[in-house]
mmCIF file of C-alpha atoms in Angstrom:
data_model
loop_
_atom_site.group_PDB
_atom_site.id
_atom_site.type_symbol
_atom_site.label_atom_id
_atom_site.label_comp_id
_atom_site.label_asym_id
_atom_site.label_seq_id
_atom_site.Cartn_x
_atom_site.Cartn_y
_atom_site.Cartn_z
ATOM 1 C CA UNK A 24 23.241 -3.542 -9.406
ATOM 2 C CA UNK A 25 20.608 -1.189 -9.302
ATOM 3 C CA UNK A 26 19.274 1.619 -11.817
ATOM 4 C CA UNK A 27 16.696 4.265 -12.186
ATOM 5 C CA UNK A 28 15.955 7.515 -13.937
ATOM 6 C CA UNK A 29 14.058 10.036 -11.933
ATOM 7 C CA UNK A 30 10.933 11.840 -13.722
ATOM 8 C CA UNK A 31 9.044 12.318 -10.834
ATOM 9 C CA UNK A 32 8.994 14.150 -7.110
ATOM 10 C CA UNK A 33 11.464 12.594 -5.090
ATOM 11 C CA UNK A 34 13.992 9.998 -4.741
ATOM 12 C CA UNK A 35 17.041 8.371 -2.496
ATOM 13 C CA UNK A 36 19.085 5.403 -2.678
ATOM 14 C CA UNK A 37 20.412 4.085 0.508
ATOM 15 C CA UNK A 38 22.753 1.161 -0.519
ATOM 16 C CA UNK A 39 20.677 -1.264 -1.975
ATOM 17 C CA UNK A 40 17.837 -0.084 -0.329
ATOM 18 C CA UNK A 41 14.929 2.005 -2.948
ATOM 19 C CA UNK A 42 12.578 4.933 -2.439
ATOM 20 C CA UNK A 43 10.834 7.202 -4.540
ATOM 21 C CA UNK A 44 7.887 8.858 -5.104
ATOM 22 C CA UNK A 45 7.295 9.003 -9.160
ATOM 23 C CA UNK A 46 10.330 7.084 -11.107
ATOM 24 C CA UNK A 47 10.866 5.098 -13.851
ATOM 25 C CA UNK A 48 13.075 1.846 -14.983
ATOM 26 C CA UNK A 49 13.509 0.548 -12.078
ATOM 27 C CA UNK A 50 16.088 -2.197 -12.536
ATOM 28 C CA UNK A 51 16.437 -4.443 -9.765
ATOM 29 C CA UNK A 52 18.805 -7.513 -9.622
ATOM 30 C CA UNK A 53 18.196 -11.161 -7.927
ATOM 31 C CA UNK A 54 17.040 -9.502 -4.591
ATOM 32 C CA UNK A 55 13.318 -9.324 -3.178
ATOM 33 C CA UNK A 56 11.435 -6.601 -4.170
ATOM 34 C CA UNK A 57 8.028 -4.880 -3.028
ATOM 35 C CA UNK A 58 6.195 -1.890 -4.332
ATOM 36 C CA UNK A 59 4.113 -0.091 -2.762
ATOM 37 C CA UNK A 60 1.010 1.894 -3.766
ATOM 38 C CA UNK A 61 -0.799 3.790 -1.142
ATOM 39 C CA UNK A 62 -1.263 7.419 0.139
ATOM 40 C CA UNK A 63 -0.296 9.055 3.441
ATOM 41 C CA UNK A 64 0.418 6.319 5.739
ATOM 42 C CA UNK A 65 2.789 4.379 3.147
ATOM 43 C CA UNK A 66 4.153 7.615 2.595
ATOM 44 C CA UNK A 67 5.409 8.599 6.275
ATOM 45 C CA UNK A 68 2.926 11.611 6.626
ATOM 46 C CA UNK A 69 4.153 12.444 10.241
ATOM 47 C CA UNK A 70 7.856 10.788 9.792
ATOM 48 C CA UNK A 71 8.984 13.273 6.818
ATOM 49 C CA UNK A 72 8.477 9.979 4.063
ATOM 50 C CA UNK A 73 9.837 7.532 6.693
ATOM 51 C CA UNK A 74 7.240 4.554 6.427
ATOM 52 C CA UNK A 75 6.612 0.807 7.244
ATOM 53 C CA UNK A 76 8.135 0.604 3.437
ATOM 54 C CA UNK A 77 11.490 1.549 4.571
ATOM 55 C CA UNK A 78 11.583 -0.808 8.028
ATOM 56 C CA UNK A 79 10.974 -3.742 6.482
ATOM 57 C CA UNK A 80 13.449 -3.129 3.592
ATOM 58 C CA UNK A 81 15.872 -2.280 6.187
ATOM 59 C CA UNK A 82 14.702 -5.485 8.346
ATOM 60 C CA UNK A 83 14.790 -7.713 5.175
ATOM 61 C CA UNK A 84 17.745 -6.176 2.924
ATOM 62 C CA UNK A 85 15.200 -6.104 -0.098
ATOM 63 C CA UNK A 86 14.408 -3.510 -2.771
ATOM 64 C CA UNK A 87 11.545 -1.315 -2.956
ATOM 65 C CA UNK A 88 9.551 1.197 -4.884
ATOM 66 C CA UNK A 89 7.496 3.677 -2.870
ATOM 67 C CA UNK A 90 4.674 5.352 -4.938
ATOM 68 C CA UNK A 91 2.713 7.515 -2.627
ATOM 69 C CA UNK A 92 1.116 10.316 -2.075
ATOM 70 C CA UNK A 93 -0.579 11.878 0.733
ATOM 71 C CA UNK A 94 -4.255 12.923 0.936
ATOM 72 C CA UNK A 95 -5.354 10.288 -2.390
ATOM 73 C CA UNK A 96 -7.712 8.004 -3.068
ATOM 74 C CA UNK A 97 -8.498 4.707 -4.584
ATOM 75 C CA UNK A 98 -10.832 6.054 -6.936
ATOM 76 C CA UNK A 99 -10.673 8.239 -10.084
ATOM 77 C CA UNK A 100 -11.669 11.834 -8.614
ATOM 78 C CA UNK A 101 -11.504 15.192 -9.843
ATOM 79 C CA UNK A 102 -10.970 16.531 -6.127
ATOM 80 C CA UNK A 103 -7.960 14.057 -6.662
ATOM 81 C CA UNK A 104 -6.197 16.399 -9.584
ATOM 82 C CA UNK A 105 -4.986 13.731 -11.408
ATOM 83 C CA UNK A 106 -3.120 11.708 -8.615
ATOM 84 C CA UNK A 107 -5.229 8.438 -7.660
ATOM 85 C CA UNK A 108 -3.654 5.271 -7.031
ATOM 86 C CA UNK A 109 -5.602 4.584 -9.916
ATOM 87 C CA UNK A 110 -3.665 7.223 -12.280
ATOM 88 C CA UNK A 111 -0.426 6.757 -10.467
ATOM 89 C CA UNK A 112 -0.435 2.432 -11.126
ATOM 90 C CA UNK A 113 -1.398 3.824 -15.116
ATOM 91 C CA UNK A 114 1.813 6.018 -14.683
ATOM 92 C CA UNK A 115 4.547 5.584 -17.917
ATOM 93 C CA UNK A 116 6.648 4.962 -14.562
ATOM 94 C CA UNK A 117 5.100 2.055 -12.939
ATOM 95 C CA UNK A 118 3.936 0.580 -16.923
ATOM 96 C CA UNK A 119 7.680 0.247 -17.890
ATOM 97 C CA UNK A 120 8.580 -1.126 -14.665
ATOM 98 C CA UNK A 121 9.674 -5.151 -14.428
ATOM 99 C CA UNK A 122 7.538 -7.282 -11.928
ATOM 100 C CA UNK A 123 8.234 -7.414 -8.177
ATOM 101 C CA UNK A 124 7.653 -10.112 -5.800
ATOM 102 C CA UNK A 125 5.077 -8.135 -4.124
ATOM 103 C CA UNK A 126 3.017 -5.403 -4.972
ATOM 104 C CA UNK A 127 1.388 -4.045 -1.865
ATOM 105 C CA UNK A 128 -1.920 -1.700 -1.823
ATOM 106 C CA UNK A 129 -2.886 0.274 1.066
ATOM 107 C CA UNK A 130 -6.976 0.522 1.445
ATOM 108 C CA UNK A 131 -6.458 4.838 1.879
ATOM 109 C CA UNK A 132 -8.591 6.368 4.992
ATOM 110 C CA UNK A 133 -8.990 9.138 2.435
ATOM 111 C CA UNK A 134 -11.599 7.170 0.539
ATOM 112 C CA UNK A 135 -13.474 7.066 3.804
ATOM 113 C CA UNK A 136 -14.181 10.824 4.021
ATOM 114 C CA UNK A 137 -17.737 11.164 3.108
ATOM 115 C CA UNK A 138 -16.812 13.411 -0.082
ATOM 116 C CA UNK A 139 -15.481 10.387 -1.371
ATOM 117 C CA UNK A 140 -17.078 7.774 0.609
ATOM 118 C CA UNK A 141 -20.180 8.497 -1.814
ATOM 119 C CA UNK A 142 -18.458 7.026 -4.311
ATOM 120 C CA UNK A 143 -17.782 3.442 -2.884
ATOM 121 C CA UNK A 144 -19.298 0.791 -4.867
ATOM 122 C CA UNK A 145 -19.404 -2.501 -4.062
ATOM 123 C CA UNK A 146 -17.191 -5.559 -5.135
ATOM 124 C CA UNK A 147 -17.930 -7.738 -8.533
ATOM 125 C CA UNK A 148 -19.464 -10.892 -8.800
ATOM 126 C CA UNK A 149 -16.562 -13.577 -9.026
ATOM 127 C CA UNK A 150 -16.752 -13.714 -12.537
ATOM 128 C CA UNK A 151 -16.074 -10.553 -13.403
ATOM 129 C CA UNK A 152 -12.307 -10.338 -14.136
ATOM 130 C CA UNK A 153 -11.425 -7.942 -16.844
ATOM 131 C CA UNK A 154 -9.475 -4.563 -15.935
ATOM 132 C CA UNK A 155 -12.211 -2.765 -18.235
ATOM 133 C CA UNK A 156 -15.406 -4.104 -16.378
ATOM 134 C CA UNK A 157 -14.185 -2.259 -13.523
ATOM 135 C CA UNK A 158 -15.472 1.298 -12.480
ATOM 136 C CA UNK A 159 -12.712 3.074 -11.860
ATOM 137 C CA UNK A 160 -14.582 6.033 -10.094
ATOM 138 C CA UNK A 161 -15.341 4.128 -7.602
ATOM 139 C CA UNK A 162 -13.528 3.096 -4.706
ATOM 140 C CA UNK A 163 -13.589 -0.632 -4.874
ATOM 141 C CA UNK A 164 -14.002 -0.446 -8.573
ATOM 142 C CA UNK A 165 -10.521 1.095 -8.484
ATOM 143 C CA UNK A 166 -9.048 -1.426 -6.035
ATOM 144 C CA UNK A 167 -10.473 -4.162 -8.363
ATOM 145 C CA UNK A 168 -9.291 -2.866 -11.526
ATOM 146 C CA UNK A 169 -5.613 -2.072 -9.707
ATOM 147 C CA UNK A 170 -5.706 -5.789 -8.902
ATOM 148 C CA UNK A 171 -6.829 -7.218 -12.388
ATOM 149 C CA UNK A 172 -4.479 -5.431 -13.930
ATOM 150 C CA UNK A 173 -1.578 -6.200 -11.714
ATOM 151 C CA UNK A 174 -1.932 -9.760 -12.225
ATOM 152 C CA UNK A 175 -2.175 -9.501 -15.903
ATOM 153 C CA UNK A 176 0.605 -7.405 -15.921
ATOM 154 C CA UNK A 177 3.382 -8.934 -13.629
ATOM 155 C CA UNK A 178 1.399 -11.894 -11.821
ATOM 156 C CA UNK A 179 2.969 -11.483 -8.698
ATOM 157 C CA UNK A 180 2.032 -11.788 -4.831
ATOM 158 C CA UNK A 181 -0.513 -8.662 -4.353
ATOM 159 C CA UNK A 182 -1.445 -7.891 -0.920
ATOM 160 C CA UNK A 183 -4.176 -5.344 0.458
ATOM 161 C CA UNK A 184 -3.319 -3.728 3.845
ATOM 162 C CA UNK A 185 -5.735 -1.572 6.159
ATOM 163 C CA UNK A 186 -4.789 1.217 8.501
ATOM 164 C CA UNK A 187 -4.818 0.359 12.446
ATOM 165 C CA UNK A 188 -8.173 0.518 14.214
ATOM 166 C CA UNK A 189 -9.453 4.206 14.510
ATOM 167 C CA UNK A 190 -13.506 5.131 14.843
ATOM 168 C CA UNK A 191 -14.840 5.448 11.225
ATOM 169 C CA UNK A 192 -17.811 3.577 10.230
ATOM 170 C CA UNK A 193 -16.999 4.496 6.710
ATOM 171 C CA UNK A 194 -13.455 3.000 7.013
ATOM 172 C CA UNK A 195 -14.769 0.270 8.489
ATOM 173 C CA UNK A 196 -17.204 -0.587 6.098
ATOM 174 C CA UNK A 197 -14.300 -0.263 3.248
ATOM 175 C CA UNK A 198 -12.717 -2.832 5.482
ATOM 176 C CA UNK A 199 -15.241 -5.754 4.452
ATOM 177 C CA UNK A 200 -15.292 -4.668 1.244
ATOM 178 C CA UNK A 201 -11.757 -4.907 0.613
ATOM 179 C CA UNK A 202 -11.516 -8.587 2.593
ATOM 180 C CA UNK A 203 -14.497 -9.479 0.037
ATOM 181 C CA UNK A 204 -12.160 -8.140 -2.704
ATOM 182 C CA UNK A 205 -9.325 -9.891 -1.413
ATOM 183 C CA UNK A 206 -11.174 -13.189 -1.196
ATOM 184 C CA UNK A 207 -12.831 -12.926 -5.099
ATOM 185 C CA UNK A 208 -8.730 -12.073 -5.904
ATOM 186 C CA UNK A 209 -6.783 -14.542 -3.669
ATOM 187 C CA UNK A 210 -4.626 -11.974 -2.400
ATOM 188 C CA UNK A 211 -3.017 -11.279 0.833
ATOM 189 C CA UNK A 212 -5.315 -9.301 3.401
ATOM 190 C CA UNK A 213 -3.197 -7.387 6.204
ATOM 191 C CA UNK A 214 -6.035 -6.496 8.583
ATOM 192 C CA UNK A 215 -4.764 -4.442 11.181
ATOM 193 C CA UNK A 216 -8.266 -2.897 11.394
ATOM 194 C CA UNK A 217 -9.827 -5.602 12.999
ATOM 195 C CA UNK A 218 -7.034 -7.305 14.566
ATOM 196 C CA UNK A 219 -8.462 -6.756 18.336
ATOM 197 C CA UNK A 220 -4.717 -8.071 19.671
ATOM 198 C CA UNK A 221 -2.585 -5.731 17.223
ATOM 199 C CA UNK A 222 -4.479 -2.446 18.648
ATOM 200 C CA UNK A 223 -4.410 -3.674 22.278
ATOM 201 C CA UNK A 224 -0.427 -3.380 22.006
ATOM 202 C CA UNK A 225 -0.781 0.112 20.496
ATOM 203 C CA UNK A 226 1.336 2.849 22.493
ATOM 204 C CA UNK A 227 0.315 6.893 22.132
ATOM 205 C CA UNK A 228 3.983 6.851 21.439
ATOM 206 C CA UNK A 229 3.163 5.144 17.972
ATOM 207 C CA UNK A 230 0.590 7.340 16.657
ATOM 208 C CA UNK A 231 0.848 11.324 15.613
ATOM 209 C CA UNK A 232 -2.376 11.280 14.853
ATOM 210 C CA UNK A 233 -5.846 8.996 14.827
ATOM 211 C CA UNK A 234 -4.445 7.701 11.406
ATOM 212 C CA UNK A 235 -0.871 8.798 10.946
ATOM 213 C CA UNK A 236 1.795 6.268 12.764
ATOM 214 C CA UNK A 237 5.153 7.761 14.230
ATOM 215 C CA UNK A 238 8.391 6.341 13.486
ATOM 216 C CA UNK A 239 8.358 4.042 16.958
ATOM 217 C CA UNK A 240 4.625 2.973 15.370
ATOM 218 C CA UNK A 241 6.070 2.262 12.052
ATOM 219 C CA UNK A 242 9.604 0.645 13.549
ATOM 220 C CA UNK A 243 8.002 -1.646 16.342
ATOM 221 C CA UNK A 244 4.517 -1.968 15.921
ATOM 222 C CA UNK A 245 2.961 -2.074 11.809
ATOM 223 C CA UNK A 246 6.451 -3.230 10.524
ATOM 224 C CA UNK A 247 6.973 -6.535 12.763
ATOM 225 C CA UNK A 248 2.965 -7.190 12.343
ATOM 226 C CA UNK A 249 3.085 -6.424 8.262
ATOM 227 C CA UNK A 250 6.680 -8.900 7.747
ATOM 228 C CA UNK A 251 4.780 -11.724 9.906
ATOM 229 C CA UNK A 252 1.351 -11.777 7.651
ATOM 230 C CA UNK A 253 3.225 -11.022 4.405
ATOM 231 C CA UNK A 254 5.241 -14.131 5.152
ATOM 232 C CA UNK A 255 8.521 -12.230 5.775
ATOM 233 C CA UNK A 256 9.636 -13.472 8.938
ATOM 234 C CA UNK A 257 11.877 -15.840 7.940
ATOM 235 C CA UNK A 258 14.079 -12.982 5.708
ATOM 236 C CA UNK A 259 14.502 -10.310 8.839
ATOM 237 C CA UNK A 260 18.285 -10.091 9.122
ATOM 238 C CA UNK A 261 18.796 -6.618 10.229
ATOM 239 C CA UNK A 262 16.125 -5.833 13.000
ATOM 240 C CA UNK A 263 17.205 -3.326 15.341
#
């Protein structure tokens, strides 16, 4: 059985299926579970909070937490108002929260505007590890110190996932950051980016915008790619 207590935004419970946007004791039993940390694209921007999140808990009949929100960043920003994926993972909600089998971090488009894009960083030197060497204000900084901490807190499965090809040299240079991050980390690196095969099979059907998928987008293109390089093949029982 599942439990939760809502102090945040939003949330619905669809049999044993999980999604909110700001909760707390989350109390999942033997099944698989993923969280998710990202901004507009986990969230379902064009798809009223419909996302990748919920197809492939439908697919695989897992649980999942969904903390996103659109139009954030990595980093710590005051343009942000409080609500980076940095202050969101330091949340009382996701703190008390019991470890998953995956926790899943999307690299945001929104730290590739240039307002933010200023702000990058670089990644650490291998042997920097600690959660507090990490500059937080930056955007891999943030994605670093997300990571360390993660592991120290729940040592799970963390995997970092871009957004499909679109024409951003910014985005694109957070790309090879992030696969340099992922590398230092041994994490899983969805890269959708620069997956030249993935973006030939994209439809205008699946995309709203340049950077916002549609349901079809979510349902038969990022969701089927995502449960193949997370290793999730194997547990889709209810594809449609």
């Amino acid at each position: 059985e599942m439990t939760s207590s809502l102090v945040g935004s939003e949330m619905c419970i669809r049999d044993r299926l999980f999604y909110c946007v700001g909760c707390a004791n989350v109390h999942h039993n033997d099944t698989f579970s993923i969280y998710w940390l990202g901004s507009s694209v986990t969230y379902g921007y064009a798809t009223n909070g419909y996302s990748m999140a919920d197809v492939i808990a439908e697919h695989t009949d897992t649980d999942f937490y969904k903390n996103a929100v659109s139009g954030t960043t990595l980093q710590v920003s005051g343009l942000n108002e409080g609500r980076s994926y940095v202050e969101r993972f330091e949340s009382s909600d996701m703190q008390r929260m019991e470890a998953p089998d995956i926790f899943i971090i999307q690299l945001s488009t929104n730290d590739a505007i240039p307002k933010y894009f200023e702000n990058v960083g670089a990644p650490t030197p291998y042997d920097i590890r600690s959660p507090s060497l990490f500059e937080r204000t930056t955007t891999c900084g943030a994605l670093e110190y997300i990571i360390s901490s993660a592991i120290n807190k729940w040592d799970c499965e963390i995997a970092i996932y871009t957004n499909p090809y679109y024409d951003s040299a910014n985005y694109s240079m957070l790309v090879e950051c992030a696969k340099t991050i992922a590398l230092k980390w041994d994490v899983i690196f969805v890269d959708m980016y620069n997956d030249v095969d993935f973006n030939l099979l994209r439809k205008d059907a699946y995309m709203f915008d340049n950077i916002h998928p549609t349901i079809e987008g979510y349902s038969e293109w990022i969701a089927p790619y995502m449960e193949e390089k997370l290793g999730m093949s194997d547990m889709v029982t209810n594809k449609q």
